[in-house]
PDB file of C-alpha atoms in Angstrom:
ATOM      1  CA  ASN A   1     -14.056  -2.350  12.362  1.00 43.00           C
ATOM      2  CA  HIS A   2     -12.811  -1.049   9.211  1.00 47.00           C
ATOM      3  CA  ARG A   3      -8.817  -1.795   9.619  1.00 46.00           C
ATOM      4  CA  VAL A   4      -7.814  -3.771   6.663  1.00 49.00           C
ATOM      5  CA  ARG A   5      -4.222  -5.951   8.483  1.00 48.00           C
ATOM      6  CA  ALA A   6      -0.993  -7.023   6.566  1.00 46.00           C
ATOM      7  CA  SER A   7      -2.544 -10.387   6.992  1.00 43.00           C
ATOM      8  CA  ALA A   8      -5.107 -10.115   4.805  1.00 43.00           C
ATOM      9  CA  PRO A   9      -4.758 -11.884   1.242  1.00 42.00           C
ATOM     10  CA  ALA A  10      -4.211  -9.952  -1.353  1.00 45.00           C
ATOM     11  CA  PRO A  11      -5.142 -11.239  -5.214  1.00 41.00           C
ATOM     12  CA  ALA A  12      -2.054 -11.830  -7.305  1.00 42.00           C
ATOM     13  CA  ARG A  13      -1.635  -9.214 -10.057  1.00 42.00           C
ATOM     14  CA  THR A  14       0.576 -11.049 -12.394  1.00 42.00           C
ATOM     15  CA  SER A  15      -0.500 -13.702 -14.694  1.00 41.00           C
ATOM     16  CA  ALA A  16       2.205 -16.654 -12.820  1.00 44.00           C
ATOM     17  CA  PRO A  17       1.289 -18.436  -9.971  1.00 43.00           C
ATOM     18  CA  SER A  18       2.492 -17.021  -6.455  1.00 43.00           C
ATOM     19  CA  SER A  19       4.441 -19.900  -6.270  1.00 46.00           C
ATOM     20  CA  ALA A  20       6.724 -19.224  -8.384  1.00 57.00           C
ATOM     21  CA  MET A  21       7.710 -15.505  -7.864  1.00 66.00           C
ATOM     22  CA  PRO A  22      10.269 -15.065  -5.284  1.00 73.00           C
ATOM     23  CA  ALA A  23       9.667 -14.708  -2.107  1.00 77.00           C
ATOM     24  CA  GLY A  24      10.189 -10.898  -1.986  1.00 88.00           C
ATOM     25  CA  LEU A  25       8.215 -10.503  -5.081  1.00 92.00           C
ATOM     26  CA  ASP A  26       5.218 -12.049  -3.812  1.00 94.00           C
ATOM     27  CA  SER A  27       5.282 -10.000  -0.403  1.00 96.00           C
ATOM     28  CA  LEU A  28       5.679  -7.614  -2.873  1.00 97.00           C
ATOM     29  CA  VAL A  29       2.730  -8.164  -4.898  1.00 97.00           C
ATOM     30  CA  ARG A  30       0.662  -8.729  -1.104  1.00 97.00           C
ATOM     31  CA  ASN A  31       1.233  -5.324   0.360  1.00 98.00           C
ATOM     32  CA  ILE A  32       0.736  -3.677  -2.775  1.00 98.00           C
ATOM     33  CA  GLY A  33      -2.889  -4.856  -2.705  1.00 98.00           C
ATOM     34  CA  ILE A  34      -3.056  -3.917   1.113  1.00 98.00           C
ATOM     35  CA  ILE A  35      -2.484  -0.899   0.821  1.00 99.00           C
ATOM     36  CA  SER A  36      -4.912  -0.013  -2.479  1.00 98.00           C
ATOM     37  CA  ARG A  37      -7.203  -1.316   0.026  1.00 98.00           C
ATOM     38  CA  ASN A  38      -6.355   0.670   2.712  1.00 98.00           C
ATOM     39  CA  ASN A  39      -6.261   3.605   0.406  1.00 98.00           C
ATOM     40  CA  SER A  40      -9.847   2.192  -0.583  1.00 98.00           C
ATOM     41  CA  VAL A  41     -11.210   2.398   3.074  1.00 95.00           C
ATOM     42  CA  LEU A  42      -9.334   5.603   4.237  1.00 96.00           C
ATOM     43  CA  ALA A  43     -10.474   7.824   1.560  1.00 95.00           C
ATOM     44  CA  SER A  44     -14.308   6.574   2.840  1.00 92.00           C
ATOM     45  CA  MET A  45     -13.163   6.804   5.982  1.00 91.00           C
ATOM     46  CA  LEU A  46     -12.942  10.782   5.020  1.00 90.00           C
ATOM     47  CA  SER A  47     -15.797  10.819   3.272  1.00 89.00           C
ATOM     48  CA  HIS A  48     -17.764  10.155   5.590  1.00 85.00           C
ATOM     49  CA  LEU A  49     -16.303  12.436   8.491  1.00 81.00           C
ATOM     50  CA  THR A  50     -16.389  15.756   5.898  1.00 77.00           C
ATOM     51  CA  SER A  51     -19.863  14.558   4.461  1.00 78.00           C
ATOM     52  CA  GLY A  52     -20.762  13.770   8.605  1.00 72.00           C
ATOM     53  CA  GLU A  53     -22.955  11.434   7.357  1.00 69.00           C
ATOM     54  CA  GLU A  54     -21.932   8.324   9.228  1.00 64.00           C
ATOM     55  CA  PRO A  55     -19.340   9.029  12.334  1.00 68.00           C
ATOM     56  CA  THR A  56     -16.228   7.705  12.194  1.00 71.00           C
ATOM     57  CA  GLU A  57     -13.723   7.462  15.165  1.00 81.00           C
ATOM     58  CA  PRO A  58     -10.838   9.939  13.802  1.00 81.00           C
ATOM     59  CA  ARG A  59      -8.799   7.122  16.058  1.00 87.00           C
ATOM     60  CA  ASP A  60      -9.526   4.611  13.401  1.00 91.00           C
ATOM     61  CA  LEU A  61      -8.414   6.874  10.714  1.00 91.00           C
ATOM     62  CA  ARG A  62      -4.937   7.625  12.769  1.00 92.00           C
ATOM     63  CA  VAL A  63      -4.414   3.649  13.501  1.00 96.00           C
ATOM     64  CA  LEU A  64      -5.301   3.252  10.103  1.00 97.00           C
ATOM     65  CA  LEU A  65      -2.625   6.056   8.472  1.00 97.00           C
ATOM     66  CA  GLN A  66      -0.354   4.999  10.665  1.00 97.00           C
ATOM     67  CA  ASP A  67      -0.743   0.919   9.707  1.00 98.00           C
ATOM     68  CA  THR A  68      -0.913   1.921   6.248  1.00 98.00           C
ATOM     69  CA  GLY A  69       2.405   4.174   6.837  1.00 98.00           C
ATOM     70  CA  HIS A  70       3.809   1.167   8.329  1.00 98.00           C
ATOM     71  CA  ILE A  71       3.613  -1.618   5.787  1.00 98.00           C
ATOM     72  CA  ALA A  72       4.008   1.495   2.378  1.00 98.00           C
ATOM     73  CA  ARG A  73       7.902   2.410   4.683  1.00 98.00           C
ATOM     74  CA  GLU A  74       8.288  -2.192   4.073  1.00 98.00           C
ATOM     75  CA  THR A  75       7.089  -2.279   1.298  1.00 98.00           C
ATOM     76  CA  GLY A  76       9.563   0.363  -0.495  1.00 97.00           C
ATOM     77  CA  GLU A  77      12.355  -0.812   1.776  1.00 97.00           C
ATOM     78  CA  LEU A  78      11.407  -4.559   0.396  1.00 96.00           C
ATOM     79  CA  LEU A  79      11.672  -3.489  -3.139  1.00 96.00           C
ATOM     80  CA  LEU A  80      14.665  -0.935  -3.220  1.00 94.00           C
ATOM     81  CA  SER A  81      16.541  -4.022  -1.829  1.00 93.00           C
ATOM     82  CA  LEU A  82      14.516  -6.552  -5.023  1.00 92.00           C
ATOM     83  CA  GLN A  83      15.733  -3.949  -7.517  1.00 90.00           C
ATOM     84  CA  HIS A  84      19.702  -4.218  -6.073  1.00 90.00           C
ATOM     85  CA  ASN A  85      19.603  -7.283  -6.482  1.00 85.00           C
ATOM     86  CA  ALA A  86      18.061  -7.710  -9.762  1.00 84.00           C
ATOM     87  CA  GLY A  87      20.808  -5.386 -10.680  1.00 81.00           C
ATOM     88  CA  ARG A  88      23.467  -8.335 -10.934  1.00 80.00           C
ATOM     89  CA  GLU A  89      23.817  -9.890 -14.023  1.00 78.00           C
ATOM     90  CA  ASP A  90      22.674 -13.701 -13.430  1.00 80.00           C
ATOM     91  CA  ALA A  91      18.756 -11.536 -12.168  1.00 78.00           C
ATOM     92  CA  PRO A  92      15.907 -13.149 -14.722  1.00 86.00           C
ATOM     93  CA  GLU A  93      14.540 -10.889 -16.994  1.00 87.00           C
ATOM     94  CA  ARG A  94      11.115 -11.532 -15.794  1.00 88.00           C
ATOM     95  CA  GLN A  95      12.227 -10.968 -12.325  1.00 87.00           C
ATOM     96  CA  ARG A  96      13.830  -7.100 -13.639  1.00 88.00           C
ATOM     97  CA  SER A  97      10.247  -6.274 -15.549  1.00 92.00           C
ATOM     98  CA  MET A  98       7.813  -7.688 -12.792  1.00 93.00           C
ATOM     99  CA  LEU A  99       9.212  -5.116 -10.543  1.00 94.00           C
ATOM    100  CA  VAL A 100       9.527  -2.373 -13.451  1.00 94.00           C
ATOM    101  CA  LYS A 101       5.593  -2.378 -12.655  1.00 96.00           C
ATOM    102  CA  LEU A 102       5.581  -3.198  -8.952  1.00 97.00           C
ATOM    103  CA  ASN A 103       7.519  -0.090  -9.035  1.00 97.00           C
ATOM    104  CA  LYS A 104       5.121   1.089 -10.903  1.00 98.00           C
ATOM    105  CA  ASP A 105       1.717   0.530  -8.791  1.00 98.00           C
ATOM    106  CA  PHE A 106       3.415   0.149  -5.619  1.00 98.00           C
ATOM    107  CA  GLN A 107       4.275   4.149  -6.726  1.00 98.00           C
ATOM    108  CA  PHE A 108       1.147   4.887  -8.061  1.00 98.00           C
ATOM    109  CA  VAL A 109      -0.389   3.404  -4.855  1.00 99.00           C
ATOM    110  CA  LEU A 110       1.981   5.880  -2.734  1.00 99.00           C
ATOM    111  CA  ARG A 111       1.031   9.114  -4.167  1.00 99.00           C
ATOM    112  CA  ARG A 112      -2.525   8.048  -3.301  1.00 99.00           C
ATOM    113  CA  PHE A 113      -1.593   7.374   0.204  1.00 98.00           C
ATOM    114  CA  GLN A 114       0.125  10.164   0.074  1.00 98.00           C
ATOM    115  CA  GLN A 115      -3.021  12.120  -0.664  1.00 98.00           C
ATOM    116  CA  LEU A 116      -5.047  10.713   2.092  1.00 97.00           C
ATOM    117  CA  ALA A 117      -2.921  11.251   4.913  1.00 97.00           C
ATOM    118  CA  GLU A 118      -2.736  14.761   3.579  1.00 96.00           C
ATOM    119  CA  GLN A 119      -6.372  15.303   3.632  1.00 93.00           C
ATOM    120  CA  SER A 120      -7.134  13.750   6.861  1.00 92.00           C
ATOM    121  CA  ALA A 121      -3.701  16.516   7.818  1.00 91.00           C
ATOM    122  CA  GLN A 122      -6.072  19.005   7.013  1.00 90.00           C
ATOM    123  CA  HIS A 123      -9.286  17.566   7.868  1.00 83.00           C
ATOM    124  CA  ALA A 124      -7.939  17.981  11.261  1.00 81.00           C
ATOM    125  CA  ARG A 125      -6.158  20.968  11.057  1.00 81.00           C
ATOM    126  CA  LEU A 126      -9.871  22.622  10.333  1.00 79.00           C
ATOM    127  CA  GLY A 127     -10.838  20.178  13.160  1.00 67.00           C
ATOM    128  CA  ASP A 128      -8.572  21.742  15.905  1.00 51.00           C
TER     129      ASP A 128
END
């Protein structure tokens, strides 16, 4: 089974221990890690589909695309909420700078996910 679940532990991508991060930032870090790992699995599944090396079940690919899309939407909403709160004058500078970094990380994994989703759609159109 290729699916990576949202409950899978993600390595911390910051130098601060996760207990020192507000819950929203911890969730953001975890979700970005999940999307990144799912992107790797999606890329592998697409590679197998196009090369015919190993049977990849199209349904598994669709489910993983849907799950990852859902996590990406949740992550985008969480990021917007955290950015809104960090815009307050009393928000710590460290939190604001961490959000800038996490925003860049999220944009990177989101672009990759969108590329993989488009490749999957192209493959589905060619296969139909």
